[in-house]
Structures are given as structure tokens and as C-alpha cells.
Amino acid sequence: MDDRQFRNAMGKFATGVTVVATEVEGSVHGMTANAFMSVSLSPKLVVVSISERAQMLEKINQSGKFSVNILSSSQQDLSMIFAGQQKNHHEVKFERLGEVPVLDGAVAQIACEVSAAHIEGDHTLFIGRVTDIHIEDFEPLIYFSGKYRKLAEG
């Protein structure tokens, strides 16, 4: 199989959309990611997968902390900004949850400390020990087959 066929197959898995954020020397950095999942309830752990080419990789290595912001259906613009798909955009304001920057209006804000990092292929899997959570009752932003979607009432 070629790379395009693999990407197309992986795109058939509907996911939520997240922005992973961290802070280094007073500057906040974020990136859009859909490679996120929960790992363990006891202890509470999550994992994010970051490409070796992403600037975020070194930022998380430096800070040792990150947040995962599960975006709401009204936050598609934030997903596009942090994916580098919008060059001319408004300044994004971050709030704080514990020691990490988070996005207001997210379905969930998850604050983490890096518990472990595993290099696999061309990505690093950061295992985050969850230190705090804030949840809102919003509809999630969904990504499927290369397009943003919204949940339908069913």
C-alpha cells in the first residue's frame, strides 16, 4: 500500500478534533491533533501523538506539560488556525487550567504532565498524567474522511 491509501484508510475513523497546547518561557504554542485517546483510569492517563516534524514536539519536551482541548462544533476556525490552514486570523486568547494554557469554549479541557514519551516511527507518543479537567455541555467538532462534521440527532 502507498502512503495516500494508508492516510485515506485512517481518515475513515471518525474522530473528535483537539488542540494540544503548552507554554515555554511565557509563550503559548498550540497544534491541532486528532491522534488522541484515553489510556488508563487508574492512574488517569491520556496519549497524544506528535510528528517528529512538528514544532510542538520540542515545546512539549521543554515544558513537560500540555493540555488537550476537545473542540466544540463552533470551534472549527481554531482547528484550522492551529493546523496552519489560516494565515490571517485573530489572536487566540488562552485561559489557564492549573499550570497549562487552555481554550475557552472547548467541550473538555484536560491538563496533563508528561508521564512518558515513546518514539514510534515518525511520531512521539506523549503519555500525559491528567492533573485537572474542565467539561462543558457543548456539541463536539468531528473530523471524518478529510472533512469537518457535526453530530446529527438520531
Coordinates of N, CA and C in Angstrom, one line a residue:
M1 N 0.8 -1.2 0.0 CA 0.0 0.0 0.0 C 0.9 1.2 0.0
D2 N 0.4 2.3 -0.6 CA 1.2 3.6 -0.6 C 0.7 4.5 0.6
D3 N 1.4 5.6 0.8 CA 1.1 6.5 1.9 C -0.3 7.1 1.8
R4 N -0.7 7.4 0.5 CA -2.1 8.0 0.3 C -3.2 7.0 0.7
Q5 N -3.0 5.8 0.3 CA -4.0 4.8 0.7 C -4.1 4.6 2.2
F6 N -3.0 4.6 2.8 CA -2.9 4.4 4.3 C -3.6 5.6 5.0
R7 N -3.3 6.8 4.5 CA -4.0 8.1 5.1 C -5.5 8.0 4.8
N8 N -5.9 7.6 3.7 CA -7.3 7.5 3.3 C -8.0 6.5 4.3
A9 N -7.4 5.4 4.5 CA -8.0 4.4 5.4 C -8.1 4.9 6.8
M10 N -7.0 5.6 7.3 CA -7.1 6.1 8.7 C -8.1 7.3 8.8
G11 N -8.4 8.0 7.7 CA -9.4 9.0 7.7 C -10.8 8.5 7.8
K12 N -11.0 7.2 7.6 CA -12.3 6.6 7.7 C -12.7 6.4 9.2
F13 N -11.8 6.7 10.1 CA -12.1 6.6 11.5 C -12.5 8.0 12.0
A14 N -13.8 8.2 12.3 CA -14.3 9.5 12.7 C -13.7 9.8 14.1
T15 N -13.2 11.0 14.2 CA -12.6 11.4 15.5 C -13.1 12.8 15.9
G16 N -12.9 13.1 17.2 CA -13.0 14.4 17.6 C -11.8 15.2 17.2
V17 N -11.9 16.5 17.4 CA -10.7 17.4 17.0 C -10.2 18.0 18.3
T18 N -8.9 18.0 18.5 CA -8.3 18.6 19.6 C -7.3 19.7 19.2
V19 N -7.0 20.6 20.2 CA -5.9 21.4 20.1 C -5.0 21.1 21.3
V20 N -3.8 20.7 21.1 CA -2.8 20.4 22.1 C -2.1 21.7 22.3
A21 N -1.9 22.2 23.6 CA -1.3 23.4 23.9 C -0.3 23.2 25.0
T22 N 0.8 24.1 25.0 CA 1.8 24.1 26.0 C 2.4 25.5 26.1
E23 N 3.1 25.7 27.1 CA 3.8 27.0 27.3 C 5.2 26.9 27.6
V24 N 6.1 27.6 26.9 CA 7.5 27.6 27.1 C 8.0 29.0 27.2
E25 N 8.6 29.4 28.3 CA 9.2 30.7 28.5 C 8.2 31.8 28.3
G26 N 6.9 31.6 28.8 CA 5.9 32.6 28.7 C 5.2 32.7 27.3
S27 N 5.6 31.9 26.4 CA 4.9 31.8 25.1 C 4.0 30.6 24.9
V28 N 2.8 30.8 24.5 CA 1.9 29.6 24.3 C 2.0 29.1 22.9
H29 N 2.0 27.8 22.8 CA 2.1 27.1 21.5 C 1.0 26.1 21.4
G30 N 0.4 26.0 20.2 CA -0.7 25.0 20.1 C -0.6 24.3 18.7
M31 N -1.2 23.2 18.6 CA -1.4 22.5 17.3 C -2.6 21.6 17.3
T32 N -3.2 21.5 16.2 CA -4.4 20.7 16.0 C -4.0 19.2 15.9
A33 N -4.7 18.4 16.6 CA -4.4 16.9 16.6 C -5.7 16.1 16.7
N34 N -5.8 15.1 16.0 CA -6.9 14.1 16.2 C -6.3 12.8 16.7
A35 N -5.0 12.7 16.8 CA -4.4 11.5 17.4 C -4.3 11.6 18.9
F36 N -5.4 11.3 19.5 CA -5.5 11.5 21.0 C -6.5 10.4 21.5
M37 N -6.1 9.8 22.7 CA -7.0 8.8 23.3 C -6.7 8.7 24.8
S38 N -7.7 8.2 25.5 CA -7.5 7.9 26.9 C -6.8 6.6 27.0
V39 N -6.0 6.4 28.0 CA -5.2 5.2 28.2 C -5.6 4.4 29.4
S40 N -5.8 5.1 30.5 CA -6.0 4.5 31.8 C -6.8 5.3 32.7
L41 N -7.6 4.6 33.5 CA -8.5 5.3 34.5 C -7.7 5.4 35.8
S42 N -6.9 4.4 36.1 CA -6.1 4.4 37.4 C -4.7 4.0 37.1
P43 N -3.8 4.9 37.0 CA -3.9 6.3 37.1 C -4.6 6.9 35.8
K44 N -5.1 8.1 35.9 CA -5.7 8.8 34.8 C -4.6 9.2 33.8
L45 N -4.6 8.6 32.6 CA -3.6 8.8 31.6 C -4.3 9.0 30.2
V46 N -3.7 9.9 29.4 CA -4.1 10.1 28.0 C -2.8 10.0 27.2
V47 N -3.0 9.9 25.9 CA -1.9 9.9 25.0 C -2.2 10.8 23.8
V48 N -1.1 11.6 23.4 CA -1.2 12.4 22.1 C 0.0 11.9 21.3
S49 N -0.2 11.9 20.0 CA 0.8 11.5 19.0 C 1.3 12.7 18.2
I50 N 2.6 13.1 18.3 CA 3.1 14.3 17.7 C 4.2 13.9 16.7
S51 N 4.1 14.4 15.5 CA 5.0 14.1 14.4 C 6.4 14.7 14.8
E52 N 7.5 14.0 14.3 CA 8.8 14.4 14.6 C 9.1 15.8 13.8
R53 N 8.3 16.1 12.8 CA 8.4 17.3 12.1 C 7.7 18.5 12.7
A54 N 6.9 18.2 13.7 CA 6.1 19.3 14.3 C 6.9 20.1 15.3
Q55 N 6.7 21.4 15.3 CA 7.4 22.3 16.3 C 7.0 22.0 17.7
M56 N 5.8 21.5 17.8 CA 5.2 21.2 19.2 C 6.0 20.1 19.9
L57 N 6.6 19.2 19.2 CA 7.4 18.1 19.8 C 8.4 18.7 20.8
E58 N 9.3 19.6 20.3 CA 10.3 20.2 21.2 C 9.7 21.0 22.3
K59 N 8.6 21.7 22.0 CA 7.9 22.5 23.0 C 7.4 21.7 24.2
I60 N 6.8 20.5 23.9 CA 6.3 19.6 25.0 C 7.5 19.0 25.7
N61 N 8.5 18.7 25.0 CA 9.7 18.1 25.6 C 10.3 19.2 26.6
Q62 N 10.3 20.4 26.2 CA 10.8 21.5 27.1 C 10.0 21.8 28.3
S63 N 8.6 21.8 28.1 CA 7.7 22.2 29.2 C 7.4 21.1 30.1
G64 N 7.3 19.8 29.6 CA 6.9 18.7 30.4 C 5.4 18.7 30.8
K65 N 4.7 19.6 30.2 CA 3.2 19.7 30.4 C 2.5 20.1 29.1
F66 N 1.2 19.7 29.1 CA 0.4 20.1 27.9 C -1.1 20.0 28.3
S67 N -1.9 20.6 27.5 CA -3.3 20.5 27.6 C -3.9 19.9 26.3
V68 N -5.0 19.2 26.5 CA -5.7 18.7 25.3 C -7.1 19.4 25.4
N69 N -7.4 20.1 24.4 CA -8.7 20.9 24.3 C -9.6 20.2 23.3
I70 N -10.6 19.5 23.7 CA -11.5 18.8 22.8 C -12.5 19.9 22.2
L71 N -12.4 20.2 20.9 CA -13.1 21.3 20.4 C -14.6 21.1 20.2
S72 N -15.3 22.2 20.4 CA -16.8 22.2 20.2 C -17.1 22.4 18.7
S73 N -18.3 22.2 18.3 CA -18.7 22.3 16.9 C -18.6 23.8 16.5
S74 N -18.5 24.7 17.4 CA -18.3 26.1 17.0 C -16.9 26.6 16.9
Q75 N -15.9 25.6 17.0 CA -14.5 26.0 17.1 C -13.7 25.5 15.9
Q76 N -14.4 25.3 14.7 CA -13.7 24.8 13.5 C -12.6 25.8 13.2
D77 N -12.8 27.1 13.3 CA -11.8 28.1 13.0 C -10.5 27.9 13.8
L78 N -10.7 27.6 15.1 CA -9.5 27.3 15.9 C -8.7 26.1 15.4
S79 N -9.4 25.1 15.0 CA -8.8 23.9 14.5 C -8.0 24.3 13.3
M80 N -8.5 25.1 12.4 CA -7.8 25.5 11.2 C -6.6 26.4 11.5
I81 N -6.8 27.3 12.5 CA -5.7 28.2 12.8 C -4.5 27.3 13.3
F82 N -4.7 26.4 14.2 CA -3.7 25.6 14.8 C -3.2 24.5 13.9
A83 N -3.9 24.3 12.8 CA -3.4 23.3 11.8 C -2.6 24.1 10.7
G84 N -2.5 25.4 10.9 CA -1.7 26.2 9.9 C -2.5 26.4 8.6
Q85 N -3.8 26.3 8.6 CA -4.6 26.4 7.4 C -5.2 27.8 7.3
Q86 N -5.0 28.7 8.3 CA -5.5 30.1 8.2 C -4.3 31.0 8.6
K87 N -3.8 31.7 7.6 CA -2.7 32.6 7.9 C -3.1 33.9 8.5
N88 N -4.2 34.5 8.0 CA -4.7 35.7 8.5 C -5.8 35.4 9.5
H89 N -5.5 35.5 10.8 CA -6.5 35.2 11.8 C -6.4 36.1 13.0
H90 N -7.4 36.1 13.8 CA -7.4 36.9 15.0 C -6.4 36.2 16.0
E91 N -6.0 37.0 17.0 CA -5.2 36.5 18.1 C -6.0 35.6 18.9
V92 N -5.5 34.4 19.2 CA -6.2 33.4 20.0 C -5.9 33.7 21.5
K93 N -6.9 33.8 22.3 CA -6.7 34.0 23.8 C -6.8 32.7 24.5
F94 N -5.9 32.5 25.4 CA -5.9 31.3 26.2 C -6.3 31.6 27.6
E95 N -6.9 30.7 28.3 CA -7.2 30.7 29.7 C -6.2 29.7 30.3
R96 N -6.3 29.5 31.6 CA -5.4 28.6 32.3 C -6.3 27.5 33.1
L97 N -5.8 26.3 33.1 CA -6.3 25.3 33.9 C -5.1 24.7 34.6
G98 N -5.0 25.0 35.9 CA -3.7 24.7 36.6 C -2.6 25.4 36.0
E99 N -1.6 24.7 35.6 CA -0.3 25.3 35.0 C -0.3 25.3 33.5
V100 N -1.4 25.0 32.8 CA -1.3 24.9 31.4 C -2.3 25.8 30.7
P101 N -2.0 26.3 29.5 CA -3.0 27.1 28.7 C -4.1 26.2 28.2
V102 N -5.3 26.7 28.2 CA -6.5 26.0 27.6 C -7.3 27.0 26.8
L103 N -8.2 26.4 25.9 CA -9.1 27.2 25.1 C -10.5 27.3 25.7
D104 N -11.0 28.5 25.9 CA -12.3 28.7 26.3 C -13.3 28.2 25.3
G105 N -14.4 27.6 25.7 CA -15.4 27.1 24.8 C -15.2 25.7 24.3
A106 N -14.1 25.0 24.8 CA -13.9 23.6 24.4 C -14.9 22.7 25.1
V107 N -15.2 21.6 24.5 CA -16.0 20.6 25.2 C -15.4 20.1 26.5
A108 N -14.1 19.9 26.4 CA -13.3 19.5 27.6 C -11.9 20.1 27.5
Q109 N -11.4 20.5 28.6 CA -10.0 20.9 28.8 C -9.3 19.9 29.7
I110 N -8.2 19.4 29.2 CA -7.6 18.3 30.0 C -6.1 18.8 30.2
A111 N -5.8 19.0 31.5 CA -4.4 19.4 31.8 C -3.6 18.2 32.2
C112 N -2.4 18.1 31.7 CA -1.5 16.9 31.8 C -0.1 17.3 32.1
E113 N 0.6 16.4 32.8 CA 2.0 16.4 33.0 C 2.6 15.2 32.2
V114 N 3.7 15.4 31.5 CA 4.2 14.2 30.7 C 4.7 13.2 31.7
S115 N 4.1 12.0 31.5 CA 4.5 10.8 32.3 C 5.6 10.0 31.6
A116 N 5.5 9.9 30.3 CA 6.4 9.1 29.5 C 6.3 9.6 28.0
A117 N 7.4 9.4 27.3 CA 7.4 9.7 25.9 C 8.0 8.5 25.1
H118 N 7.3 8.0 24.1 CA 7.8 6.9 23.4 C 7.9 7.2 21.9
I119 N 9.1 7.1 21.3 CA 9.2 7.3 19.9 C 8.8 6.1 19.1
E120 N 7.9 6.2 18.2 CA 7.5 5.1 17.4 C 7.3 5.6 16.0
G121 N 8.1 5.0 15.0 CA 8.0 5.5 13.6 C 8.4 7.0 13.6
D122 N 7.6 7.8 12.9 CA 7.9 9.2 12.7 C 7.2 10.1 13.7
H123 N 6.7 9.5 14.8 CA 6.0 10.2 15.9 C 6.5 9.9 17.3
T124 N 6.2 10.8 18.2 CA 6.4 10.6 19.6 C 5.1 10.5 20.3
L125 N 4.9 9.5 21.0 CA 3.6 9.3 21.8 C 3.9 9.9 23.2
F126 N 3.2 11.0 23.6 CA 3.4 11.5 24.9 C 2.2 11.0 25.8
I127 N 2.6 10.3 26.8 CA 1.6 9.8 27.8 C 1.5 11.0 28.8
G128 N 0.3 11.4 29.0 CA 0.1 12.5 30.0 C -0.7 12.1 31.2
R129 N -0.2 12.4 32.4 CA -0.9 12.1 33.6 C -1.8 13.3 33.8
V130 N -3.1 13.0 33.9 CA -4.1 14.1 33.9 C -4.1 14.7 35.3
T131 N -3.9 16.0 35.4 CA -3.9 16.7 36.7 C -5.1 17.5 36.9
D132 N -5.9 17.9 35.9 CA -7.1 18.6 36.1 C -8.0 18.5 34.8
I133 N -9.3 18.7 35.0 CA -10.2 18.6 33.8 C -11.3 19.6 34.1
H134 N -11.7 20.2 32.9 CA -12.9 21.1 32.9 C -13.8 20.7 31.8
I135 N -15.1 20.5 32.0 CA -16.0 19.9 31.0 C -17.2 20.9 30.8
E136 N -17.6 21.1 29.5 CA -18.8 21.9 29.2 C -19.7 21.0 28.4
D137 N -21.0 21.4 28.4 CA -22.0 20.7 27.7 C -22.3 21.2 26.3
F138 N -21.3 21.1 25.4 CA -21.3 21.6 24.0 C -21.3 20.4 23.1
E139 N -21.7 20.6 21.9 CA -21.6 19.6 20.8 C -20.1 19.5 20.3
P140 N -19.6 18.4 20.0 CA -18.2 18.3 19.6 C -18.0 18.5 18.1
L141 N -16.8 19.0 17.8 CA -16.4 19.0 16.4 C -15.9 17.7 16.0
I142 N -16.3 17.2 14.8 CA -16.0 15.8 14.3 C -15.2 16.0 13.0
Y143 N -14.3 15.1 12.8 CA -13.5 15.0 11.6 C -13.6 13.6 11.0
F144 N -14.0 13.5 9.7 CA -14.2 12.2 9.1 C -13.9 12.4 7.6
S145 N -13.0 11.5 7.1 CA -12.7 11.5 5.6 C -12.3 12.8 5.1
G146 N -11.5 13.5 5.8 CA -10.9 14.8 5.4 C -11.8 16.0 5.5
K147 N -12.9 15.9 6.2 CA -13.9 17.0 6.3 C -14.3 17.1 7.8
Y148 N -14.6 18.4 8.1 CA -15.2 18.6 9.4 C -16.7 18.2 9.4
R149 N -17.2 17.7 10.5 CA -18.6 17.3 10.5 C -19.2 17.7 11.9
K150 N -20.5 17.6 12.0 CA -21.2 17.8 13.2 C -22.0 16.6 13.5
L151 N -22.3 16.3 14.8 CA -23.2 15.2 15.1 C -24.6 15.5 14.7
A152 N -25.3 14.5 14.2 CA -26.7 14.6 13.8 C -27.5 14.0 14.9
E153 N -28.7 14.6 15.2 CA -29.6 14.0 16.1 C -30.1 12.7 15.5
G154 N -30.1 11.6 16.3 CA -30.5 10.4 15.8 C -31.4 9.6 16.6

